Amino acid sequence: MAHDIIFFLAPDVETAASTRLQGPGKDFDSVTCRYIEPDSAIAEWDMYFEAPSAEAPPLEQLYAWRPWPEWVTAPLNDGIEVFALPKRLTRALGKATSAGLDELAGRWIARLRSEGGDDMTDDDLLAVLQGIARLAASAAHTGGGLYSWSF
């Protein structure tokens, strides 16, 4: 489980890759959260927008989901990962309604609780999703991409 996760906007993959060692920093519009698995969260969000449902998918269905987020840089043994969110997910998040984000947050929280119980993040996950949706809407206007950096 990643300790620190930053979802951020970058103009291109090369710029996103340049954040690998230091993180996105203050130069990037970003949303921070802690103690989630960014790749499975990204896959779950993508799955939700392809087939909306208030029920969390079974884990085997989630882990079989494609496309799984792609690494921007190859993973090394230091635990740092930089993922690109799929373009279709970025578009869907940017167009999401408040009700849709609320339903997705409820489903995501239910899955995290079932997996981690009291060890779940104490971040306001609806606020995290709302912030990421704001970034996604901005990506649509700027032509940039949405990425996640985690350690």
Tab-separated table of C-alpha atoms in Angstrom:
chain	number	residue	atom	x	y	z
A	1	MET	CA	0.000	0.000	0.000
A	2	ALA	CA	1.337	3.388	-0.978
A	3	HIS	CA	1.914	5.837	1.859
A	4	ASP	CA	1.701	9.055	-0.138
A	5	ILE	CA	-0.223	9.438	-3.378
A	6	ILE	CA	-0.352	12.572	-5.501
A	7	PHE	CA	-2.679	12.846	-8.485
A	8	PHE	CA	-1.401	15.616	-10.733
A	9	LEU	CA	-1.680	17.323	-14.098
A	10	ALA	CA	1.240	17.366	-16.482
A	11	PRO	CA	1.442	18.624	-20.060
A	12	ASP	CA	2.926	15.343	-21.339
A	13	VAL	CA	4.337	11.946	-20.358
A	14	GLU	CA	7.943	13.193	-20.349
A	15	THR	CA	7.107	15.896	-17.820
A	16	ALA	CA	5.205	13.374	-15.684
A	17	ALA	CA	8.203	11.009	-15.831
A	18	SER	CA	10.484	13.806	-14.622
A	19	THR	CA	8.617	13.814	-11.283
A	20	ARG	CA	9.726	10.269	-10.440
A	21	LEU	CA	12.488	11.038	-7.940
A	22	GLN	CA	11.224	14.204	-6.241
A	23	GLY	CA	7.454	13.948	-6.729
A	24	PRO	CA	5.313	16.506	-8.530
A	25	GLY	CA	5.995	19.327	-6.078
A	26	LYS	CA	4.325	22.719	-6.004
A	27	ASP	CA	4.740	23.360	-9.728
A	28	PHE	CA	1.914	20.935	-10.547
A	29	ASP	CA	-1.802	21.249	-9.845
A	30	SER	CA	-2.428	18.220	-7.633
A	31	VAL	CA	-4.546	16.325	-5.094
A	32	THR	CA	-2.911	14.343	-2.296
A	33	CYS	CA	-4.140	11.343	-0.347
A	34	ARG	CA	-2.607	8.566	1.730
A	35	TYR	CA	-2.740	4.818	2.223
A	36	ILE	CA	-4.512	3.609	-0.903
A	37	GLU	CA	-3.356	1.521	-3.859
A	38	PRO	CA	-3.437	3.999	-6.741
A	39	ASP	CA	-3.456	1.404	-9.526
A	40	SER	CA	-6.430	-0.532	-8.159
A	41	ALA	CA	-8.250	2.744	-7.359
A	42	ILE	CA	-7.724	3.950	-10.935
A	43	ALA	CA	-8.963	0.615	-12.325
A	44	GLU	CA	-12.012	0.712	-10.033
A	45	TRP	CA	-12.910	4.250	-11.102
A	46	ASP	CA	-12.526	3.305	-14.769
A	47	MET	CA	-14.721	0.238	-14.245
A	48	TYR	CA	-17.359	2.376	-12.551
A	49	PHE	CA	-17.635	4.805	-15.455
A	50	GLU	CA	-17.825	1.967	-17.984
A	51	ALA	CA	-20.585	0.177	-16.000
A	52	PRO	CA	-21.949	2.408	-13.188
A	53	SER	CA	-23.136	0.558	-10.100
A	54	ALA	CA	-23.317	1.396	-6.416
A	55	GLU	CA	-21.959	-2.091	-5.615
A	56	ALA	CA	-18.217	-2.641	-5.457
A	57	PRO	CA	-17.028	-5.259	-7.958
A	58	PRO	CA	-15.637	-8.588	-6.740
A	59	LEU	CA	-11.848	-8.401	-6.416
A	60	GLU	CA	-11.253	-10.960	-9.163
A	61	GLN	CA	-13.309	-8.807	-11.548
A	62	LEU	CA	-11.430	-5.677	-10.495
A	63	TYR	CA	-8.005	-7.294	-10.929
A	64	ALA	CA	-8.988	-8.607	-14.364
A	65	TRP	CA	-10.048	-5.120	-15.540
A	66	ARG	CA	-8.337	-3.726	-18.632
A	67	PRO	CA	-6.809	-1.368	-19.332
A	68	TRP	CA	-4.911	-1.360	-16.053
A	69	PRO	CA	-3.074	1.949	-15.458
A	70	GLU	CA	0.185	2.192	-17.374
A	71	TRP	CA	3.486	3.043	-15.755
A	72	VAL	CA	5.035	6.277	-16.924
A	73	THR	CA	8.439	5.084	-15.707
A	74	ALA	CA	9.501	1.513	-15.110
A	75	PRO	CA	9.129	0.521	-11.450
A	76	LEU	CA	12.297	0.130	-9.410
A	77	ASN	CA	12.881	-1.314	-5.945
A	78	ASP	CA	12.401	2.055	-4.219
A	79	GLY	CA	8.603	1.772	-4.164
A	80	ILE	CA	7.981	4.897	-6.252
A	81	GLU	CA	5.384	4.529	-9.011
A	82	VAL	CA	4.151	7.003	-11.600
A	83	PHE	CA	0.996	5.998	-13.490
A	84	ALA	CA	-0.896	7.616	-16.340
A	85	LEU	CA	-4.643	7.548	-15.889
A	86	PRO	CA	-6.410	6.192	-18.993
A	87	LYS	CA	-7.649	8.964	-21.285
A	88	ARG	CA	-11.213	7.619	-21.174
A	89	LEU	CA	-11.155	7.753	-17.370
A	90	THR	CA	-9.801	11.303	-17.428
A	91	ARG	CA	-12.640	12.323	-19.774
A	92	ALA	CA	-15.243	10.534	-17.614
A	93	LEU	CA	-13.965	12.095	-14.385
A	94	GLY	CA	-13.929	15.535	-15.998
A	95	LYS	CA	-17.589	15.169	-16.994
A	96	ALA	CA	-18.768	13.401	-13.811
A	97	THR	CA	-21.773	14.746	-11.946
A	98	SER	CA	-21.778	15.334	-8.205
A	99	ALA	CA	-24.191	12.408	-7.814
A	100	GLY	CA	-21.920	10.134	-9.844
A	101	LEU	CA	-18.859	11.064	-7.787
A	102	ASP	CA	-20.834	10.518	-4.587
A	103	GLU	CA	-21.938	7.044	-5.713
A	104	LEU	CA	-18.405	6.148	-6.822
A	105	ALA	CA	-16.950	7.359	-3.510
A	106	GLY	CA	-19.466	5.247	-1.566
A	107	ARG	CA	-18.581	2.150	-3.558
A	108	TRP	CA	-14.836	2.805	-3.286
A	109	ILE	CA	-15.057	3.373	0.483
A	110	ALA	CA	-17.071	0.163	0.920
A	111	ARG	CA	-14.383	-1.849	-0.902
A	112	LEU	CA	-11.538	-0.244	1.044
A	113	ARG	CA	-13.317	-0.940	4.348
A	114	SER	CA	-13.907	-4.571	3.391
A	115	GLU	CA	-10.196	-4.974	2.602
A	116	GLY	CA	-8.574	-2.863	5.301
A	117	GLY	CA	-11.122	-2.253	8.021
A	118	ASP	CA	-9.715	0.208	10.532
A	119	ASP	CA	-6.432	0.435	8.604
A	120	MET	CA	-8.208	2.319	5.832
A	121	THR	CA	-7.076	5.823	4.934
A	122	ASP	CA	-8.624	8.593	6.997
A	123	ASP	CA	-8.750	10.966	4.001
A	124	ASP	CA	-12.131	12.274	2.869
A	125	LEU	CA	-12.299	10.110	-0.252
A	126	LEU	CA	-15.242	11.996	-1.738
A	127	ALA	CA	-13.193	15.204	-1.495
A	128	VAL	CA	-10.240	13.374	-3.081
A	129	LEU	CA	-12.435	12.232	-5.992
A	130	GLN	CA	-13.895	15.723	-6.386
A	131	GLY	CA	-10.384	17.170	-6.549
A	132	ILE	CA	-9.273	14.586	-9.104
A	133	ALA	CA	-12.399	15.292	-11.171
A	134	ARG	CA	-11.467	18.994	-11.115
A	135	LEU	CA	-7.977	18.076	-12.363
A	136	ALA	CA	-9.512	15.879	-15.080
A	137	ALA	CA	-11.735	18.736	-16.267
A	138	SER	CA	-8.666	20.966	-16.409
A	139	ALA	CA	-6.771	18.308	-18.399
A	140	ALA	CA	-9.536	18.376	-21.006
A	141	HIS	CA	-9.085	22.149	-21.426
A	142	THR	CA	-5.286	22.177	-21.459
A	143	GLY	CA	-4.670	19.018	-23.483
A	144	GLY	CA	-2.491	17.641	-20.694
A	145	GLY	CA	-2.748	14.343	-18.907
A	146	LEU	CA	-3.665	13.130	-15.446
A	147	TYR	CA	-1.058	11.109	-13.542
A	148	SER	CA	-0.478	9.571	-10.155
A	149	TRP	CA	2.797	9.545	-8.223
A	150	SER	CA	3.092	7.321	-5.172
A	151	PHE	CA	5.581	6.162	-2.604
